[in-house]
mmCIF file of C-alpha atoms in Angstrom:
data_model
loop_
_atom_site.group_PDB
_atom_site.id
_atom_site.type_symbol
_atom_site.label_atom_id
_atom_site.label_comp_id
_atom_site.label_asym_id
_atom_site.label_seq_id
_atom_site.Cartn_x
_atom_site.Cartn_y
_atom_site.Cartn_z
ATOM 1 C CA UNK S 22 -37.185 48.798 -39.165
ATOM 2 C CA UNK S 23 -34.603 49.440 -35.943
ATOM 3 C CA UNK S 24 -37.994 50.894 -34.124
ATOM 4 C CA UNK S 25 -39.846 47.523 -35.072
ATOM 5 C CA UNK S 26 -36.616 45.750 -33.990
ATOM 6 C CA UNK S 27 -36.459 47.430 -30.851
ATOM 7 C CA UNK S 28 -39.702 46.664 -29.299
ATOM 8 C CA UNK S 29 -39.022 42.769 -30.136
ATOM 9 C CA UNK S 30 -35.057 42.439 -28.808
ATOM 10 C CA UNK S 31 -36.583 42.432 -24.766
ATOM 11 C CA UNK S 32 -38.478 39.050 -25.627
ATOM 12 C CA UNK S 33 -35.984 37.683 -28.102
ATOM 13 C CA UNK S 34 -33.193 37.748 -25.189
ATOM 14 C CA UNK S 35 -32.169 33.963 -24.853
ATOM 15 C CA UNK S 36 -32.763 32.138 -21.914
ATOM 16 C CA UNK S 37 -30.162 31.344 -20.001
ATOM 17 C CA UNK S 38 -29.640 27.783 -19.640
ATOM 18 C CA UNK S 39 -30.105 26.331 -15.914
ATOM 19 C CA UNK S 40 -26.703 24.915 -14.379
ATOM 20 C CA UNK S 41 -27.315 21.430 -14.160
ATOM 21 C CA UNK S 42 -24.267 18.959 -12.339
ATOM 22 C CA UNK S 43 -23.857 16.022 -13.687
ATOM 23 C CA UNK S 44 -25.134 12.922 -12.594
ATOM 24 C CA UNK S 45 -22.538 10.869 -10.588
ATOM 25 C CA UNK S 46 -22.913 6.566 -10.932
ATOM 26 C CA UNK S 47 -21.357 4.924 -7.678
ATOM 27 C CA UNK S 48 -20.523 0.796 -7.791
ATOM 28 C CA UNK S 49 -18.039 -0.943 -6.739
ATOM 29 C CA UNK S 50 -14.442 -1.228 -8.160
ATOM 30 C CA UNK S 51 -14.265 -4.616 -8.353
ATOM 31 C CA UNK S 52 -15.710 -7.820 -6.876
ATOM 32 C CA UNK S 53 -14.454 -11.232 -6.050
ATOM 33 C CA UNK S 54 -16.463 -13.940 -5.590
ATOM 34 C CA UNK S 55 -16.740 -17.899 -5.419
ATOM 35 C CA UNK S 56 -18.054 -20.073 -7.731
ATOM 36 C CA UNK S 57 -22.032 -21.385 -7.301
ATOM 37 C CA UNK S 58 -22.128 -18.040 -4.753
ATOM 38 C CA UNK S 59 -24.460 -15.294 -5.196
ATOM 39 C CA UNK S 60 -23.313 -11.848 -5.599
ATOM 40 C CA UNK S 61 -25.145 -8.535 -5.456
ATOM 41 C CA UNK S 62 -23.613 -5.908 -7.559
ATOM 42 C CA UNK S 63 -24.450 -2.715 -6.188
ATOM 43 C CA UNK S 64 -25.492 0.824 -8.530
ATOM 44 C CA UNK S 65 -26.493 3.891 -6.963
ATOM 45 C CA UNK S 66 -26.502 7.946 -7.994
ATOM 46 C CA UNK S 67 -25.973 10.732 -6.768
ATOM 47 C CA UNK S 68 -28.000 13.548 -8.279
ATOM 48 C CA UNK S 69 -28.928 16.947 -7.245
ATOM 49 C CA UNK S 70 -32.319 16.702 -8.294
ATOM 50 C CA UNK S 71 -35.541 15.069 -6.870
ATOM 51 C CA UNK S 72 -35.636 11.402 -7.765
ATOM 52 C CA UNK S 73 -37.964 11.342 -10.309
ATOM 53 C CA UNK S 74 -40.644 8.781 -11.516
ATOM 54 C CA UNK S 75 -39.105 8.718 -14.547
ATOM 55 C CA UNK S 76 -35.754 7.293 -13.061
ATOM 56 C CA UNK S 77 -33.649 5.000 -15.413
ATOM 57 C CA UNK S 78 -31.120 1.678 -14.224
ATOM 58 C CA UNK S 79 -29.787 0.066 -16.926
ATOM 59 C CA UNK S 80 -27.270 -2.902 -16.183
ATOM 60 C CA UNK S 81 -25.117 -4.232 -19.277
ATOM 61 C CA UNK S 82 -22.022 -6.961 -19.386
ATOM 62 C CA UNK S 83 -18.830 -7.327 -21.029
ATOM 63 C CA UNK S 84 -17.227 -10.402 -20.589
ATOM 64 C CA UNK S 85 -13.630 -10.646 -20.600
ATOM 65 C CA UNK S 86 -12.016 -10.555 -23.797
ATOM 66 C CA UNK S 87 -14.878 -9.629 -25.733
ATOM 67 C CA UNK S 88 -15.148 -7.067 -27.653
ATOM 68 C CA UNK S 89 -19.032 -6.307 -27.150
ATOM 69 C CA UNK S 90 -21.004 -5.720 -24.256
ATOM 70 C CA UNK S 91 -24.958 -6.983 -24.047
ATOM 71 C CA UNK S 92 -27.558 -5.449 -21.852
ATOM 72 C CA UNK S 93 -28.302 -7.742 -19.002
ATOM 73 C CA UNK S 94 -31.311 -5.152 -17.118
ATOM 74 C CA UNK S 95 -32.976 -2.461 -17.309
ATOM 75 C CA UNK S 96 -35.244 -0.514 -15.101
ATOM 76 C CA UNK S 97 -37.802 1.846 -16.418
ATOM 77 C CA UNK S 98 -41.360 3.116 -15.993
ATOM 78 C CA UNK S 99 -41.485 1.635 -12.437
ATOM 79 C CA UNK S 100 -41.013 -1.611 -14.128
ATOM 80 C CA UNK S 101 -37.189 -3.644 -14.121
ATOM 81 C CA UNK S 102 -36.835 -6.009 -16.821
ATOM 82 C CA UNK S 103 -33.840 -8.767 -16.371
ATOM 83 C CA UNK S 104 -32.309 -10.399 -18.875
ATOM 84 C CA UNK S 105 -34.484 -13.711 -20.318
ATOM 85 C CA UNK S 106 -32.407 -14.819 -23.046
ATOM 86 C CA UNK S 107 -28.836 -14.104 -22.348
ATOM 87 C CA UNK S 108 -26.043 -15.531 -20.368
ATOM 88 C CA UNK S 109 -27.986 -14.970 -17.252
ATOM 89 C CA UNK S 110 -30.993 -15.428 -17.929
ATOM 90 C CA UNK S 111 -33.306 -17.033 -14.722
ATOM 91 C CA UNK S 112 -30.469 -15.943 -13.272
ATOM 92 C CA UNK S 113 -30.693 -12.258 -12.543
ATOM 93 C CA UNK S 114 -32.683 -10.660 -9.800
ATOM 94 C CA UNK S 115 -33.481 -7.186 -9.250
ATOM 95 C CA UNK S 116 -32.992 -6.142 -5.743
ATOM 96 C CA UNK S 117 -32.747 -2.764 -5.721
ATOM 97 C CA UNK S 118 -34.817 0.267 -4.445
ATOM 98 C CA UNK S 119 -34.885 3.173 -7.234
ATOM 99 C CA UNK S 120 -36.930 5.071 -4.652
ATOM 100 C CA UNK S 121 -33.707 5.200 -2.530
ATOM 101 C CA UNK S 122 -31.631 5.302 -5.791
ATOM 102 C CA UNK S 123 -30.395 1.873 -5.272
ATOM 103 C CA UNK S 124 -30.657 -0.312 -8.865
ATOM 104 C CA UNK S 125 -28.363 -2.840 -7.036
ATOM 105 C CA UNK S 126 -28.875 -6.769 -8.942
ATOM 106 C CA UNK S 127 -28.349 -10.121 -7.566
ATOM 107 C CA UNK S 128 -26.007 -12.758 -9.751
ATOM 108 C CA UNK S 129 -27.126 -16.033 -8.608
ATOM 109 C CA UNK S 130 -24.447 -19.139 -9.104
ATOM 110 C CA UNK S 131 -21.778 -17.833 -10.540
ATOM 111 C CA UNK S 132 -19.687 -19.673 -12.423
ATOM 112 C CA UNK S 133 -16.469 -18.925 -14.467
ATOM 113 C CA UNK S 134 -18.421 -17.670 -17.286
ATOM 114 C CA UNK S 135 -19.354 -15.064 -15.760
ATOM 115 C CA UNK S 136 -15.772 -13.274 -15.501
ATOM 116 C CA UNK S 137 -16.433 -9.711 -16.989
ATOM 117 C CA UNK S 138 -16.981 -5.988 -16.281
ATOM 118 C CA UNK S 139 -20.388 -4.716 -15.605
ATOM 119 C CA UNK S 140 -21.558 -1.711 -16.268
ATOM 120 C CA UNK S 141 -24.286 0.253 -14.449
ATOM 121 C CA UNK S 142 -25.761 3.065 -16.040
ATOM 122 C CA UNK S 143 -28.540 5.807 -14.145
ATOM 123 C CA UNK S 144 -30.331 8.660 -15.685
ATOM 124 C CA UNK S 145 -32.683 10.787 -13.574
ATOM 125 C CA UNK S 146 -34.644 12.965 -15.554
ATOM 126 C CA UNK S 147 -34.094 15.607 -16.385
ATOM 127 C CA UNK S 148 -30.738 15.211 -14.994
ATOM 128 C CA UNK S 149 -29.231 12.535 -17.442
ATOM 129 C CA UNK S 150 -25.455 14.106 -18.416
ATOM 130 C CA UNK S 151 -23.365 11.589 -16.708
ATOM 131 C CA UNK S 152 -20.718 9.046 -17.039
ATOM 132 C CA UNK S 153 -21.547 5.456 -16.514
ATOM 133 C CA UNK S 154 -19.532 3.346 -13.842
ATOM 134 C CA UNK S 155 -17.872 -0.411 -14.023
ATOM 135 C CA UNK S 156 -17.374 -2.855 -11.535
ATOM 136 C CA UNK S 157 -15.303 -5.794 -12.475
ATOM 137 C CA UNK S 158 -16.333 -9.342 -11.529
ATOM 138 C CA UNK S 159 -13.902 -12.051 -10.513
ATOM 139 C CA UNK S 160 -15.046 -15.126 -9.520
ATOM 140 C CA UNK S 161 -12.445 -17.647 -7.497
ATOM 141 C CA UNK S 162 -12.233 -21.520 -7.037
ATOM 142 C CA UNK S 163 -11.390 -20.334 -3.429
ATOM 143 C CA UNK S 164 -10.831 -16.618 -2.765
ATOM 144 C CA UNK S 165 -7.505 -15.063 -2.646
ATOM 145 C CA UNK S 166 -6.248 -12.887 0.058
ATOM 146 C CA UNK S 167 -6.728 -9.317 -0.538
ATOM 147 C CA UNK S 168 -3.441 -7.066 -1.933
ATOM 148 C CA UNK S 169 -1.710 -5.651 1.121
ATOM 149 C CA UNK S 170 -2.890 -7.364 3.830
ATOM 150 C CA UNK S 171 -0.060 -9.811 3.821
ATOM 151 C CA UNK S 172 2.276 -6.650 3.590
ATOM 152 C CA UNK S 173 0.315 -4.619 6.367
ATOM 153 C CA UNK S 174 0.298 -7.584 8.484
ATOM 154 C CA UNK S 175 4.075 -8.596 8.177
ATOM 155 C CA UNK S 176 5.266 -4.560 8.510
ATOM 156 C CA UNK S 177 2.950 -4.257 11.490
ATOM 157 C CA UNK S 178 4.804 -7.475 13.420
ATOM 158 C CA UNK S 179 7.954 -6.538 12.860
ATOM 159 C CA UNK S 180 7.427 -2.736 13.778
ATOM 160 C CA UNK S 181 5.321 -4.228 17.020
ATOM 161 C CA UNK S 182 8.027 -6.386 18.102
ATOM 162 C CA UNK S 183 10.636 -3.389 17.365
ATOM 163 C CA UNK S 184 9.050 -0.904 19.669
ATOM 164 C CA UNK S 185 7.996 -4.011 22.014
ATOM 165 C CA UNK S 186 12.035 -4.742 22.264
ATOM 166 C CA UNK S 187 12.508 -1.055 22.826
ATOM 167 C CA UNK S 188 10.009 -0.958 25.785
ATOM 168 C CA UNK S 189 11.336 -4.189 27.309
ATOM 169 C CA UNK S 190 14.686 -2.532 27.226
ATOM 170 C CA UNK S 191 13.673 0.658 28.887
ATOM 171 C CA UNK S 192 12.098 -1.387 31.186
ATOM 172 C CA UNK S 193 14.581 -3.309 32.355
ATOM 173 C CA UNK S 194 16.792 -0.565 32.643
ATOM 174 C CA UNK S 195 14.182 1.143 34.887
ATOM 175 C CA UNK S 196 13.555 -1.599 37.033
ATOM 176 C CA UNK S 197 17.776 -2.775 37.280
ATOM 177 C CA UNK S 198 18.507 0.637 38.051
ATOM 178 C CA UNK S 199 15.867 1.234 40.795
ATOM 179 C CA UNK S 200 16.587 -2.342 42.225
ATOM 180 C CA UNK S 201 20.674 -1.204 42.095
ATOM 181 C CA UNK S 202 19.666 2.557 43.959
ATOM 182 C CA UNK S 203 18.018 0.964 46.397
ATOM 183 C CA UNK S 204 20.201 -1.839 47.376
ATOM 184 C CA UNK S 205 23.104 0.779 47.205
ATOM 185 C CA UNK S 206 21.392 3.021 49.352
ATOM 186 C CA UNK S 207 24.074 1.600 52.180
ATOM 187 C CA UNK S 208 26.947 0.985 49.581
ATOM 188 C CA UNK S 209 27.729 4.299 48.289
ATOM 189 C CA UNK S 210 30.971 2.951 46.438
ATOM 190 C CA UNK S 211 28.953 0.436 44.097
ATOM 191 C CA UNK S 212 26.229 2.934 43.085
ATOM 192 C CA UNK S 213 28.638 4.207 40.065
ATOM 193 C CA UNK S 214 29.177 0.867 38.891
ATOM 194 C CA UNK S 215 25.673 -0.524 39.109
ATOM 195 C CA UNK S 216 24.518 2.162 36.689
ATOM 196 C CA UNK S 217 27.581 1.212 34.111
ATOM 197 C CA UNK S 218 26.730 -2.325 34.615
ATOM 198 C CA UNK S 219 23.743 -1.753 33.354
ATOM 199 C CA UNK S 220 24.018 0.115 30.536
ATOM 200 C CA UNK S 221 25.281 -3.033 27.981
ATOM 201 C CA UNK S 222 24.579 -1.824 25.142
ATOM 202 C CA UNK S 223 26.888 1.416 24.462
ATOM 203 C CA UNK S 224 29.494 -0.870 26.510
ATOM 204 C CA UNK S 225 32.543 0.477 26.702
ATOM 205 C CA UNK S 226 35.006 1.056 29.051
ATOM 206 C CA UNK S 227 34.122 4.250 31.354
ATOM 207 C CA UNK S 228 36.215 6.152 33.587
ATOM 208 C CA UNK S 229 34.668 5.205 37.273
ATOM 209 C CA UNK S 230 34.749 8.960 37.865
ATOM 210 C CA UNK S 231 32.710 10.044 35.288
ATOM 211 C CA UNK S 232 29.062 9.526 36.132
ATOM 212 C CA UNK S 233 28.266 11.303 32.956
ATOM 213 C CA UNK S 234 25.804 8.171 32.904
ATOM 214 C CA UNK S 235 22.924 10.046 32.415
ATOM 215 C CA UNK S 236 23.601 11.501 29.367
ATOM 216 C CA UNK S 237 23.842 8.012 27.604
ATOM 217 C CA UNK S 238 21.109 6.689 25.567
ATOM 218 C CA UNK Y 4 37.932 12.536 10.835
ATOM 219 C CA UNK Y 5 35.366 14.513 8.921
ATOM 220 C CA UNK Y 6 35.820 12.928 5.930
ATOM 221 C CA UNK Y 7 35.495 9.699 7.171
ATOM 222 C CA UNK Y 8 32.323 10.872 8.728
ATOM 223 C CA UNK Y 9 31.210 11.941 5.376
ATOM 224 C CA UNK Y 10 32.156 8.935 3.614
ATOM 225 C CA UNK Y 11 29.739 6.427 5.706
ATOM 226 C CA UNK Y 12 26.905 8.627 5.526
ATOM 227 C CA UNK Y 13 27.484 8.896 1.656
ATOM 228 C CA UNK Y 14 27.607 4.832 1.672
ATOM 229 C CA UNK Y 15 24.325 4.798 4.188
ATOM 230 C CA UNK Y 16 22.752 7.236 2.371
ATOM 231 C CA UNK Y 17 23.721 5.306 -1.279
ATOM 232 C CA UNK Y 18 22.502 2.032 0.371
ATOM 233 C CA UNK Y 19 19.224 4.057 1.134
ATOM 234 C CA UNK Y 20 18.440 5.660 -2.015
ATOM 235 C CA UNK Y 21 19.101 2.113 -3.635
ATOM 236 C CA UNK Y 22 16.511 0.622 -1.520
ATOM 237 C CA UNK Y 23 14.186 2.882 -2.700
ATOM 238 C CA UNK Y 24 14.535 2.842 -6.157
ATOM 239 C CA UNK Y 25 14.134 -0.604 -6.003
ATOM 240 C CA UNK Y 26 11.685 -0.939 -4.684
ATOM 241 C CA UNK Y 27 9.819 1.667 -6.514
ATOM 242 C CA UNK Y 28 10.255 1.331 -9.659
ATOM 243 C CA UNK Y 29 8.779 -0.509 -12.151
ATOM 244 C CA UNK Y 30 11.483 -2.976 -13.462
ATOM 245 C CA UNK Y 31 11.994 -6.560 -11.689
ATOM 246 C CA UNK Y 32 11.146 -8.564 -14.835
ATOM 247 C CA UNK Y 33 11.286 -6.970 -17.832
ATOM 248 C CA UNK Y 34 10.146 -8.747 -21.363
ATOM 249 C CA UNK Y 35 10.078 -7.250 -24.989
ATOM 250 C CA UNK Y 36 6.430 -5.959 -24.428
ATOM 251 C CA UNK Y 37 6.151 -5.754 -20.191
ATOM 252 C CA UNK Y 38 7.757 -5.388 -17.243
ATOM 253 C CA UNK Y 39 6.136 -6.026 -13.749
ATOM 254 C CA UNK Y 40 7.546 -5.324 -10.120
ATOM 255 C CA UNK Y 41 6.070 -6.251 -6.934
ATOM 256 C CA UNK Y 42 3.401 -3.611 -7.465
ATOM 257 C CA UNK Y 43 2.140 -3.612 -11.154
ATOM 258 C CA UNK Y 44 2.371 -5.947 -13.895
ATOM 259 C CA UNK Y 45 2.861 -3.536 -16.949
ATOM 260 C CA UNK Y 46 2.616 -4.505 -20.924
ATOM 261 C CA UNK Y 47 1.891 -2.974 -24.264
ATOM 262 C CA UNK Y 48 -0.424 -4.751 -25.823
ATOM 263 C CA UNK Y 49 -1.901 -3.622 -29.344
ATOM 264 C CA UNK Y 50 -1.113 0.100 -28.785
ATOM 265 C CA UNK Y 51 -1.673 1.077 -25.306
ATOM 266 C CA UNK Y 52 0.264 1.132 -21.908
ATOM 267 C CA UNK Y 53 -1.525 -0.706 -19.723
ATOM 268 C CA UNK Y 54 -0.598 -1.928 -15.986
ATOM 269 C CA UNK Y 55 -2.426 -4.065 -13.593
ATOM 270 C CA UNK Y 56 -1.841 -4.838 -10.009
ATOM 271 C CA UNK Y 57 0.362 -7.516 -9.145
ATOM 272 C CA UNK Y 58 -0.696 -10.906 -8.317
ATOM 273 C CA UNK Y 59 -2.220 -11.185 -4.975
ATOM 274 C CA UNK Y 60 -0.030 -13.930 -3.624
ATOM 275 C CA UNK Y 61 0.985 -14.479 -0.124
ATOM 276 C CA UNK Y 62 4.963 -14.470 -1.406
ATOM 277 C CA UNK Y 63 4.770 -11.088 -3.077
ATOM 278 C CA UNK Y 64 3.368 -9.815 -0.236
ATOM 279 C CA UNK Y 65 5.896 -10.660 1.943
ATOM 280 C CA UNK Y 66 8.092 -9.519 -0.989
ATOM 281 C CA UNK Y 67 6.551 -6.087 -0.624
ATOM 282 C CA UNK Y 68 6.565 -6.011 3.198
ATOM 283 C CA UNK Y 69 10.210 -7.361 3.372
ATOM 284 C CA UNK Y 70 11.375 -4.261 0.793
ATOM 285 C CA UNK Y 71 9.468 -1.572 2.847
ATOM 286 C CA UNK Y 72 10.779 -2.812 6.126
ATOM 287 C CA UNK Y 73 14.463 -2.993 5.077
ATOM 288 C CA UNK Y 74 13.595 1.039 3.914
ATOM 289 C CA UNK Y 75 12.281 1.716 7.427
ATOM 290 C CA UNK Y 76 14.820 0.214 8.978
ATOM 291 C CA UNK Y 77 17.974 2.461 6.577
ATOM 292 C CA UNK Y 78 15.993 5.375 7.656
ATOM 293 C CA UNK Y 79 15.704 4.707 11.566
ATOM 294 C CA UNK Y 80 19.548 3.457 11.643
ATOM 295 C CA UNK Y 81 20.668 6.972 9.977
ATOM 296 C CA UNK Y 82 18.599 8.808 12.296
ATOM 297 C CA UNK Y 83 19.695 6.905 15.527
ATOM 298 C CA UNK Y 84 23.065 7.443 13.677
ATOM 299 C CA UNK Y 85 23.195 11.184 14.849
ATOM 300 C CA UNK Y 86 21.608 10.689 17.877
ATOM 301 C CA UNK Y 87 24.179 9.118 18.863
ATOM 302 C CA UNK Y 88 26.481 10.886 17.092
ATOM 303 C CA UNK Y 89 26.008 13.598 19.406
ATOM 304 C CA UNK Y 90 25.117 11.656 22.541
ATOM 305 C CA UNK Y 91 27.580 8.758 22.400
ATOM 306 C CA UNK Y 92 30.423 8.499 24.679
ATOM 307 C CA UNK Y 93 33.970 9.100 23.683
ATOM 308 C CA UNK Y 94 34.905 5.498 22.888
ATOM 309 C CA UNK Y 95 31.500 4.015 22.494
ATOM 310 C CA UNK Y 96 30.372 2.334 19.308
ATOM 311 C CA UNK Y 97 27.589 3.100 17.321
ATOM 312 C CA UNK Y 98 26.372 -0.767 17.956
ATOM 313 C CA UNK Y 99 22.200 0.579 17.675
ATOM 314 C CA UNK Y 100 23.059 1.905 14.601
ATOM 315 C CA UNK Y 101 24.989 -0.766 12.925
ATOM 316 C CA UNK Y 102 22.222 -3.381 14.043
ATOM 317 C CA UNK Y 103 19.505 -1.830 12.899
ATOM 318 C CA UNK Y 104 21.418 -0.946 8.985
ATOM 319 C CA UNK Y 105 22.348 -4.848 9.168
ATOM 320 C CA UNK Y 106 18.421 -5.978 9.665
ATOM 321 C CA UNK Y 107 17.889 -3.576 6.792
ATOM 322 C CA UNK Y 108 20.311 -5.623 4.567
ATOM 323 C CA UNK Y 109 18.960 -8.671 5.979
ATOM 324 C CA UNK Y 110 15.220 -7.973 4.736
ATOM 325 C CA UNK Y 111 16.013 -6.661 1.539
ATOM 326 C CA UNK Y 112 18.344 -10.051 1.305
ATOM 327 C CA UNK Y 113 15.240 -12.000 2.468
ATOM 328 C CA UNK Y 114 13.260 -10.222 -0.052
ATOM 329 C CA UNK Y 115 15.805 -10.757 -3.055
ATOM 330 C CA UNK Y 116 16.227 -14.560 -2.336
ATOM 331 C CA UNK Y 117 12.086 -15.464 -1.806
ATOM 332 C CA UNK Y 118 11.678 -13.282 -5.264
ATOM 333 C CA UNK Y 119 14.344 -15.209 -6.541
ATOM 334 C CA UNK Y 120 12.732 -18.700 -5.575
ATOM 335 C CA UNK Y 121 9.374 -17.667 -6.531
ATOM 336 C CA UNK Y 122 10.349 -16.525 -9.686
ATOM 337 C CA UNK Y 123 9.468 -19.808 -11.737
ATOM 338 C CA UNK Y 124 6.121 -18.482 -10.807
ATOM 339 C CA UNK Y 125 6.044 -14.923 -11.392
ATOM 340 C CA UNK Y 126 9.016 -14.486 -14.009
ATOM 341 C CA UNK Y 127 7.728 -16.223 -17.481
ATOM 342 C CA UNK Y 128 10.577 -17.655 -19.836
ATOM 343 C CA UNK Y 129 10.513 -15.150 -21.793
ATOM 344 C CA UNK Y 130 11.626 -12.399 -19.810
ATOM 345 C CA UNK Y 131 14.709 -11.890 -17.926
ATOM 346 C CA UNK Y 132 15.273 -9.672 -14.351
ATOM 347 C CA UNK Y 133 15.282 -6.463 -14.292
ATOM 348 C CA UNK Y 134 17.166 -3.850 -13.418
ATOM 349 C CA UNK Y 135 15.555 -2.832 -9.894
ATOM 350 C CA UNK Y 136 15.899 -6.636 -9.207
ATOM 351 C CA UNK Y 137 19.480 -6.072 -9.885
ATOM 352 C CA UNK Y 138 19.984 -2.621 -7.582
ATOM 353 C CA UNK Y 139 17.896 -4.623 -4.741
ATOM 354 C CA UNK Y 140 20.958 -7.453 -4.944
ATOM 355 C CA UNK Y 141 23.218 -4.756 -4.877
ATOM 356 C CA UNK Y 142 22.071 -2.544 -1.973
ATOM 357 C CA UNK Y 143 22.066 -5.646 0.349
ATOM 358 C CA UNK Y 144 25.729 -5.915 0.229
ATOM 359 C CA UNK Y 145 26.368 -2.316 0.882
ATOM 360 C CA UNK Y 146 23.965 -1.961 3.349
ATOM 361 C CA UNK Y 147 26.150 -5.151 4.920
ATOM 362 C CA UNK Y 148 29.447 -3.629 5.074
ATOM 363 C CA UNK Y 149 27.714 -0.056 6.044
ATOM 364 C CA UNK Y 150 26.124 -1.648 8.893
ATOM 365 C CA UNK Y 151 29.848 -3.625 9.894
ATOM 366 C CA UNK Y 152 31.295 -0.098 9.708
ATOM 367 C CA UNK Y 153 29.005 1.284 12.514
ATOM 368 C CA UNK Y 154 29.392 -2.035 14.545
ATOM 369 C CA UNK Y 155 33.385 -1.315 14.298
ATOM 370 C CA UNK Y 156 33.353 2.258 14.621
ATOM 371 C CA UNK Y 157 34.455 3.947 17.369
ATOM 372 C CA UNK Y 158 33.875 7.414 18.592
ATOM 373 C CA UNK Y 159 36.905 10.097 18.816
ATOM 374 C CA UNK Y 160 37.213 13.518 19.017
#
């Protein structure tokens, strides 16, 4: 029995299972839009296999506060098929290129309804492990300034006009300072006292001696 | 002389750490379910902890910007403060630094007061202020009487 046994185990070793990475779904995060616009919600993949022929988009929506989602499109067999008896139906368009791994769609006027997550799902054959991505739609009566860019914009003036006072100062300074040396070129006594006058802001009251000036901020 | 040197950094340093915890954390309004600050509106609803950003309004923007600025503006007065700790004249006040610790108290009074106003808006019935609202009220006055202090102060030794 162990000879018999031995002559099989070389062709009973298993097979070692290729690596395979998962498949990796890009959309957006999330989308704002107005209403009666057109949006184009973008899907693409990355994969490290050949696109095949076989390559799946599938498209489904969840509006907000429901529990459910529905499939809205789905691209298969070199064929897409949009939605014809849902919320958008005669209202979806495929514009995408699964050649180029784009299964991007095109919403056409939106309306409030149409608040919701969508979900974009890819499979590439034989690569198919791979989580599915969301991109949340929000559409606007007029749309509202992005988060931050208020708070960049008012950080950014203030900080400008800080280092803008700075320079000015500096500048000044400069400019007083070289005006004063030259003009006192001939009036050696008022050379100390140009310099203090000009330093205002550490004013205090300085020996005339000490022309430790230069040491002052 | 020393310890009065270590007293006003203690109080700048106390104004500064207040600052930031306000402006950090999470607790402006807080209800029996959420609590939002300028950056995240936070609730537990049915079973999970769940936080979204906070409303993209022009006033809690400035809100935001106002709180970070006041921050920037602690840090760069407590630097300048030992530059010219070391660099000042015997005598000489430490006027740079006390301005630039009073335009922190200013913004993060600014800030206070326009979250204040706006809170009909942003703060629902239900809930009442939070505590980082509270330390944000608080650090303006210290940051106040810090900045005075450098504005009086004169050098010795």
């Amino acid at each position: 029995n162990c000879v018999h046994l031995s002559h099989l185990t070389p062709s009973l070793t298993p097979i070692v299972p290729q690596q395979s990475e998962a498949i990796v779904i890009y959309t957006g995060w999330e989308r704002h839009a107005l209403v009666g616009s057109d949006i184009r919600l973008s899907c693409s993949f990355f994969s490290w296999r050949w696109t095949s022929d076989d390559v799946t988009f599938s498209w489904s929506y969840r509006a907000d506060g429901a529990r459910d989602s529905i499939s809205v499109f789905h691209y298969t067999g070199g064929s897409p098929y949009v939605d014809n008896k849902g919320p958008f139906r005669d209202r979806l368009e495929f514009v995408g290129n699964p050649g180029r791994r784009d299964g991007s769609i095109l919403l056409k006027n939106l309306d409030y309804g149409d608040n919701g997550t969508f979900t974009c799902d890819a499979k590439n054959p034989p690569d198919i492990v791979g989580r599915a991505s969301s991109v949340r739609l929000l559409v606007f009566e007029k749309v509202p300034i992005q988060a931050g860019v208020i708070t960049g914009a008012i950080i950014g003036a203030v900080l400008g006009l800080l280092v803008l006072v700075v320079v000015i100062y500096y500048l000044m300074r400069f400019l007083v300072a070289r005006r004063v040396f030259n003009l006192s070129v001939s009036k050696h006594g008022k050379k100390g006292k140009g310099k203090e006058g000009s330093q205002q802001r550490q004013a205090s009251p300085l020996s005339v001696g000490s022309l430790t000036t230069t040491t002052q901020r | 002389m020393l310890l009065l040197l270590l007293g006003i950094v203690i109080l700048h340093a106390a104004a500064l750490v207040l600052l930031f915890v306000s402006t950090i954390v999470s607790a402006w309004t807080t209800g029996s379910t959420s609590s939002s600050d300028l950056w995240n509106n936070c609730s537990t609803i049915s079973g999970g902890y769940h936080c979204d950003p906070a409303y993209t309004g022009e006033w809690i923007q400035a809100v935001q910007a106002l709180m970070i600025l006041s921050i920037i503006f602690s840090f760069i007065s407590l630097f300048l403060f030992f530059c010219q700790l070391f660099t000042l004249q015997k005598g000489g006040r430490f006027f740079v630094t006390g301005v630039f610790q009073i335009l922190a108290s200013l913004f993060v009074m600014s800030g206070a007061v326009i979250y204040t106003v706006m809170s009909p808006n942003w703060v629902p019935v239900s809930e009442a202020y939070g505590w980082a609202y509270i330390l944000a009220w608080v650090a303006f006055p210290l940051a106040l009487i810090s900045g005075l202090i450098y504005v009086i102060l004169r050098k010795r030794e």
